[in-house]
Amino acid sequence: MKYGHFDDERREYVITNPKTPWPWINYLGNEDYFSLVSNTAGGYAFYKDAKFRRLTRYRYNNVPMDNGGRYFYIKDEDTVWSPGWKPCKTELDKYECRHGMSYTQITGAKNGIEAETLFFVPLKTWAEVQKVKLTNTTSEVKKIKLFSFMEWCLWNAEDDQNNLQRNLSTGEVEVKGSTIYHKTEYKERRNHYAFYHVNSDIDGYDTDRESFMGLYNEYSMPQAVENGQATNSEAHGWSPVASHYIEVELQPGESKDYIFVLGYIENPEEEKWESKNVINKEPAQAVIDRFDTVEKVEAALNDLRQYWDGLLNKFVLNTNDDKLNRMVNIWNQYQCMVTFNMSRSASFFEVGIGRGMGFRDSNQDLIGFVHQIPERARERIIDIASTQFPDGGCYHQYQPLTKRGNDAIGGGFNDDPMWLILGVVSYIKESGDFSILDEMVPFDNDESLAKTLYDHLTISFNHVINNLGPNGLPLIGRADWNDCLNLNCFSTDPNESFQTTENNTEGSKAESVMIAGLFVVYGKEYVKLSKRIGKPEEADRAQAEVDKMVEAVKTKGWDGDWFLRAYDFYGNKVGSDENEEGKIFIESQGWCTMAGIGKEEGMCEKSLNSVKERLDSDYGIVLNNPAFTKYVIEYGEISTYPKGYKENAGIFCHNNPWIMIGETELGRGEEAWEYFKKICPAYLEDISELHKTEPYVYAQMIAGKDAYKPGEAKNSWLTGTAAWNYYAITQYILGVQPDYDGLKIEPCVPGDWKEFEVKRQFRGVDYNIKVLNPNGVCKGVESITVNGDEIEGNVVPLLQEGTHEVIVRMG
């Protein structure tokens, strides 16, 4: 069953049934100020950090689902409705939600009134603009009442949930004209406030939640709306909200526009006050003035559209498959921007309270984003590296507002350091900017400990070889990429976290074959980079260590038909045919085949054949098999999930692209493509009722073949799947790879693909690449011509400004 359709020309997904199987959301904002908005106008807004600078309140995992957001109520005589259907849930005569590139437009109609609501965050603006257009489609005069509503939460969003004895006594607001200002805690420790404005005279307002809502009413029918009259309440303590009340008269066929602005302001300490206890409103007024007419709002929206035109024109695919085109050209790139901005911190599954930006996560997110805005990727790399420890270890996460490591999560995830090499190498290959390696970057944000970024890479590399186990494989530490494989935890207390409780690493023999494969892949990249910048001795040293790791995997990491996953605390095999459950895991098959370990001996082929036989399913590749049916204390959290979900034999989509890339290393384009289609959301649109999450973005997890309901997805949007799938399809299946000296072209596609075209902007130059496959091969480049001249090899050299025609003939 479908709940809408793609509008590729407008780069929108159009939802026509508000009762989606899960809230289908969009992200507004591209830099400092962000909002999440669902297809029924649920969600919340924040500045930089969803924990410490949350503007609006949101209650997660609520019943009914997705309650609370930025709502507009329309009272038309005895009928009360909202354009997004919720929260009133009054049956609408018309409903449509258009999620676009950083904007959402929701339109509802009832009894001859049409309400079109537009939500977006203008570029370089700490505010969300909401334009409400009301139209009378009847032949009679209509008199209606419009109420806006949102609930403030401009304080620690975690504290908001549990410190009610304080938070129910601190609310403070000011109202001036048509603007409601939220200034809770502003007089003591804050230099920031929020405001909600409408560009119209108002007939009343409310700033106290209970006065507006009524103590026993619900979002669906607030007391003030039911009464048809605002109370002009003041939130002095208690729960502050913002609601404007406007009486609207519309002639037949007439439309009226109202522009609401929800904004965030920071004032210097010496400029906080206009007078005693009266906040300095000048910065807010300046923002309001920028968007006080429809013409100004439309101009800002046009600027936003042009911004996205520029980003999405850097890689444009043309095939005869519309689903593939829309994912590569629009939605996958869009999701990569969102994951770059958010890491895993703020979604409808990640509450934005317990997580910051991930060291591992953000480095991986870079590979899907770096081609869009390399300079922002550069800044992110420096931020990430600054939280590293002098021994190469890392804070697993850092807070986006402070850019400092998150002590609550801590470190000890031993795969973290190697991801920095991925991020840096990807950035340099895209931008050509080797100067980043000379940047002085602190450790643990301590400038006195600063060394060059290249030194950080060296220390990252050394962290692995300085922490090897008895088999010469990397020690896993707290965990590797799979945070739920807790080989050193041994938890018996249901009140402790598997991932943050003290781990028993002393004397542990717990080693990770996945980290070994990761080390070989990016160790090779470190060697190439070292040679490139004139450090041959370091390159030779590193290559020797990579070679040792390859041999260790071949001798101690191979199980006969696939690669082991790990060794546990006691030195027993994990992911072996000898095990009762969890005989094979996906991660090490992906990384070791990507690394080409044992390729000549047939190990890679056997490994991927075992993946096909044991891990593949109708909806993607499961993480492990057989699923765990009992708690294995030596393995930790992975064995706590019901079979088929999350890390226990769920389809953890993030790692499916590793297998796709491994297949391309063997030249098996058919297999890579089939795996790609199974988890790609555009190909799942027709089963939305089962899949549940948005058909325009990837989900982290799809229920596996052992689950109660295989094919059901969870945790959409903020997942490394976005970057890795974009990386796999563009660089390994389509085969257009940025390299130090140009664009390397090496497609690996199904044999029935006869041709495709890619327009790739690379370092300011446009390359029109046409790939021809007359003989139906899966891999191999017979010739490449550039502007009519054949070149040697398969690397299109760096060319001067302009547009260049590249013809690639496979064979």
XYZ file of N, CA and C in Angstrom, residues 522-607:
258
model
N 42.059 0.845 5.481
C 42.496 2.228 5.663
C 43.974 2.325 6.020
N 44.573 1.197 6.434
C 46.022 1.168 6.532
C 46.661 1.336 5.166
N 46.090 0.698 4.159
C 46.583 0.871 2.782
C 46.436 2.333 2.348
N 45.314 2.954 2.730
C 45.116 4.359 2.374
C 46.133 5.251 3.088
N 46.450 4.906 4.329
C 47.461 5.659 5.071
C 48.831 5.520 4.405
N 49.123 4.333 3.919
C 50.391 4.109 3.205
C 50.449 4.976 1.946
N 49.391 4.971 1.155
C 49.357 5.770 -0.078
C 49.523 7.252 0.227
N 48.812 7.715 1.261
C 48.889 9.125 1.626
C 50.302 9.487 2.082
N 50.909 8.632 2.866
C 52.270 8.901 3.355
C 53.251 8.990 2.198
N 53.131 8.100 1.237
C 53.994 8.172 0.052
C 53.749 9.473 -0.701
N 52.481 9.838 -0.772
C 52.091 11.001 -1.563
C 52.703 12.289 -1.010
N 52.851 12.376 0.301
C 53.360 13.616 0.898
C 54.844 13.508 1.251
N 55.488 12.504 0.681
C 56.936 12.428 0.825
C 57.417 11.834 2.128
N 56.729 10.823 2.605
C 57.160 10.122 3.824
C 57.312 8.633 3.518
N 58.309 8.262 2.685
C 58.455 6.863 2.274
C 58.793 5.910 3.415
N 59.563 6.369 4.378
C 59.927 5.481 5.481
C 58.701 5.133 6.326
N 57.857 6.136 6.576
C 56.633 5.870 7.320
C 55.713 4.955 6.523
N 55.663 5.165 5.212
C 54.839 4.309 4.357
C 55.317 2.861 4.436
N 56.630 2.654 4.402
C 57.175 1.291 4.469
C 56.862 0.652 5.821
N 57.011 1.431 6.885
C 56.695 0.909 8.218
C 55.227 0.489 8.299
N 54.357 1.365 7.806
C 52.924 1.080 7.865
C 52.570 -0.124 6.997
N 53.172 -0.218 5.819
C 52.879 -1.345 4.937
C 53.258 -2.669 5.592
N 54.365 -2.674 6.309
C 54.784 -3.898 6.998
C 53.744 -4.321 8.033
N 53.160 -3.348 8.734
C 52.134 -3.666 9.717
C 50.846 -4.148 9.050
N 50.508 -3.548 7.937
C 49.332 -4.000 7.184
C 49.543 -5.438 6.715
N 50.725 -5.747 6.217
C 51.019 -7.107 5.747
C 50.907 -8.120 6.882
N 51.378 -7.729 8.068
C 51.260 -8.618 9.229
C 49.790 -8.896 9.551
N 48.974 -7.839 9.450
C 47.558 -8.004 9.763
C 46.885 -8.916 8.748
N 47.237 -8.783 7.490
C 46.675 -9.657 6.463
C 46.976 -11.116 6.805
N 48.210 -11.393 7.183
C 48.588 -12.772 7.520
C 47.867 -13.242 8.770
N 47.702 -12.350 9.748
C 46.989 -12.739 10.963
C 45.550 -13.127 10.648
N 44.899 -12.364 9.762
C 43.522 -12.691 9.384
C 43.467 -14.021 8.634
N 44.398 -14.218 7.728
C 44.401 -15.469 6.957
C 44.579 -16.689 7.859
N 45.448 -16.563 8.864
C 45.768 -17.728 9.695
C 44.865 -17.868 10.910
N 44.427 -16.730 11.482
C 43.649 -16.791 12.716
C 42.225 -16.242 12.580
N 41.920 -15.642 11.444
C 40.602 -15.047 11.264
C 39.743 -15.756 10.244
N 40.188 -16.886 9.755
C 39.449 -17.621 8.712
C 38.872 -18.895 9.311
N 37.612 -19.171 8.991
C 36.928 -20.323 9.586
C 36.706 -21.465 8.607
N 37.175 -21.327 7.399
C 37.017 -22.389 6.416
C 36.152 -21.994 5.243
N 35.011 -21.343 5.526
C 34.133 -20.858 4.462
C 33.779 -19.385 4.629
N 34.164 -18.814 5.718
C 33.937 -17.390 5.950
C 34.920 -16.895 7.004
N 34.958 -15.576 7.174
C 35.834 -14.974 8.167
C 35.162 -15.000 9.540
N 35.934 -15.318 10.559
C 35.435 -15.214 11.923
C 35.007 -13.778 12.211
N 34.167 -13.625 13.215
C 33.800 -12.278 13.642
C 34.767 -11.753 14.693
N 35.156 -12.610 15.626
C 35.958 -12.150 16.752
C 36.448 -13.340 17.561
N 37.204 -13.032 18.600
C 37.483 -13.959 19.686
C 36.941 -13.329 20.961
N 36.373 -14.137 21.865
C 35.782 -13.568 23.064
C 36.826 -13.379 24.166
N 36.385 -12.986 25.341
C 37.269 -12.679 26.469
C 38.238 -13.818 26.769
N 37.742 -15.032 26.598
C 38.544 -16.210 26.950
C 39.361 -16.737 25.775
N 39.221 -16.085 24.605
C 39.939 -16.542 23.429
C 39.186 -17.560 22.602
N 37.868 -17.693 22.845
C 37.052 -18.604 22.047
C 36.539 -17.904 20.793
N 36.298 -18.673 19.742
C 35.873 -18.110 18.466
C 34.443 -17.580 18.548
N 34.228 -16.458 17.888
C 32.900 -15.865 17.726
C 32.632 -15.776 16.228
N 31.468 -16.258 15.800
C 31.173 -16.252 14.367
C 31.855 -17.390 13.643
N 31.803 -18.561 14.251
C 32.435 -19.753 13.696
C 31.402 -20.849 13.520
N 31.654 -21.759 12.609
C 30.775 -22.908 12.422
C 30.754 -23.779 13.672
N 31.745 -23.570 14.536
C 31.801 -24.324 15.786
C 30.753 -23.833 16.787
N 30.268 -22.601 16.606
C 29.300 -22.030 17.544
C 27.914 -22.620 17.322
N 27.133 -22.651 18.405
C 25.760 -23.138 18.298
C 24.873 -22.120 17.587
N 24.991 -20.839 17.971
C 24.249 -19.742 17.348
C 25.241 -18.651 16.967
N 24.845 -17.785 16.042
C 25.772 -16.745 15.605
C 27.003 -17.345 14.948
N 26.794 -18.259 14.028
C 27.917 -18.925 13.352
C 28.641 -17.999 12.376
N 27.899 -17.085 11.767
C 28.482 -16.185 10.768
C 27.925 -14.783 10.969
N 28.788 -13.781 10.859
C 28.420 -12.379 10.999
C 28.782 -11.642 9.704
N 28.031 -10.581 9.436
C 28.220 -9.847 8.188
C 29.461 -8.952 8.198
N 29.803 -8.341 9.358
C 30.786 -7.259 9.369
C 32.151 -7.692 8.838
N 32.661 -8.805 9.350
C 33.995 -9.231 8.926
C 33.992 -9.724 7.489
N 32.874 -10.250 7.011
C 32.810 -10.639 5.594
C 32.914 -9.395 4.706
N 32.269 -8.320 5.141
C 32.345 -7.079 4.378
C 33.741 -6.496 4.365
N 34.320 -6.283 5.547
C 35.597 -5.588 5.612
C 36.761 -6.413 5.071
N 36.737 -7.699 5.303
C 37.855 -8.512 4.807
C 37.798 -8.685 3.294
N 36.599 -8.712 2.718
C 36.521 -8.773 1.253
C 36.791 -7.412 0.631
N 36.369 -6.325 1.297
C 36.741 -4.992 0.823
C 38.258 -4.824 0.830
N 38.899 -5.444 1.834
C 40.356 -5.377 1.938
C 41.051 -6.329 0.970
N 40.295 -7.244 0.386
C 40.894 -8.222 -0.529
C 41.749 -9.250 0.172
N 41.509 -9.477 1.457
C 42.319 -10.446 2.213
C 42.014 -11.868 1.725
N 43.048 -12.555 1.281
C 42.884 -13.929 0.807
C 42.166 -14.044 -0.521
N 42.118 -12.962 -1.276
C 41.404 -13.004 -2.559
C 42.006 -14.034 -3.491
N 43.349 -14.081 -3.566
C 44.014 -15.028 -4.470
C 43.752 -16.473 -4.056
N 43.594 -16.688 -2.748
C 43.343 -18.047 -2.258
C 41.869 -18.441 -2.308
N 41.023 -17.537 -2.769
C 39.596 -17.838 -2.885
C 38.793 -17.548 -1.638
N 39.438 -16.930 -0.633
C 38.714 -16.651 0.613
C 37.571 -15.663 0.404
N 37.823 -14.600 -0.356
C 36.781 -13.577 -0.566
C 35.568 -14.167 -1.263
N 35.799 -14.971 -2.266
C 34.678 -15.589 -2.990
C 33.893 -16.527 -2.078
N 34.605 -17.358 -1.309
C 33.917 -18.253 -0.377
C 33.124 -17.468 0.663
N 33.735 -16.414 1.166
C 33.074 -15.592 2.175
C 31.765 -15.023 1.646
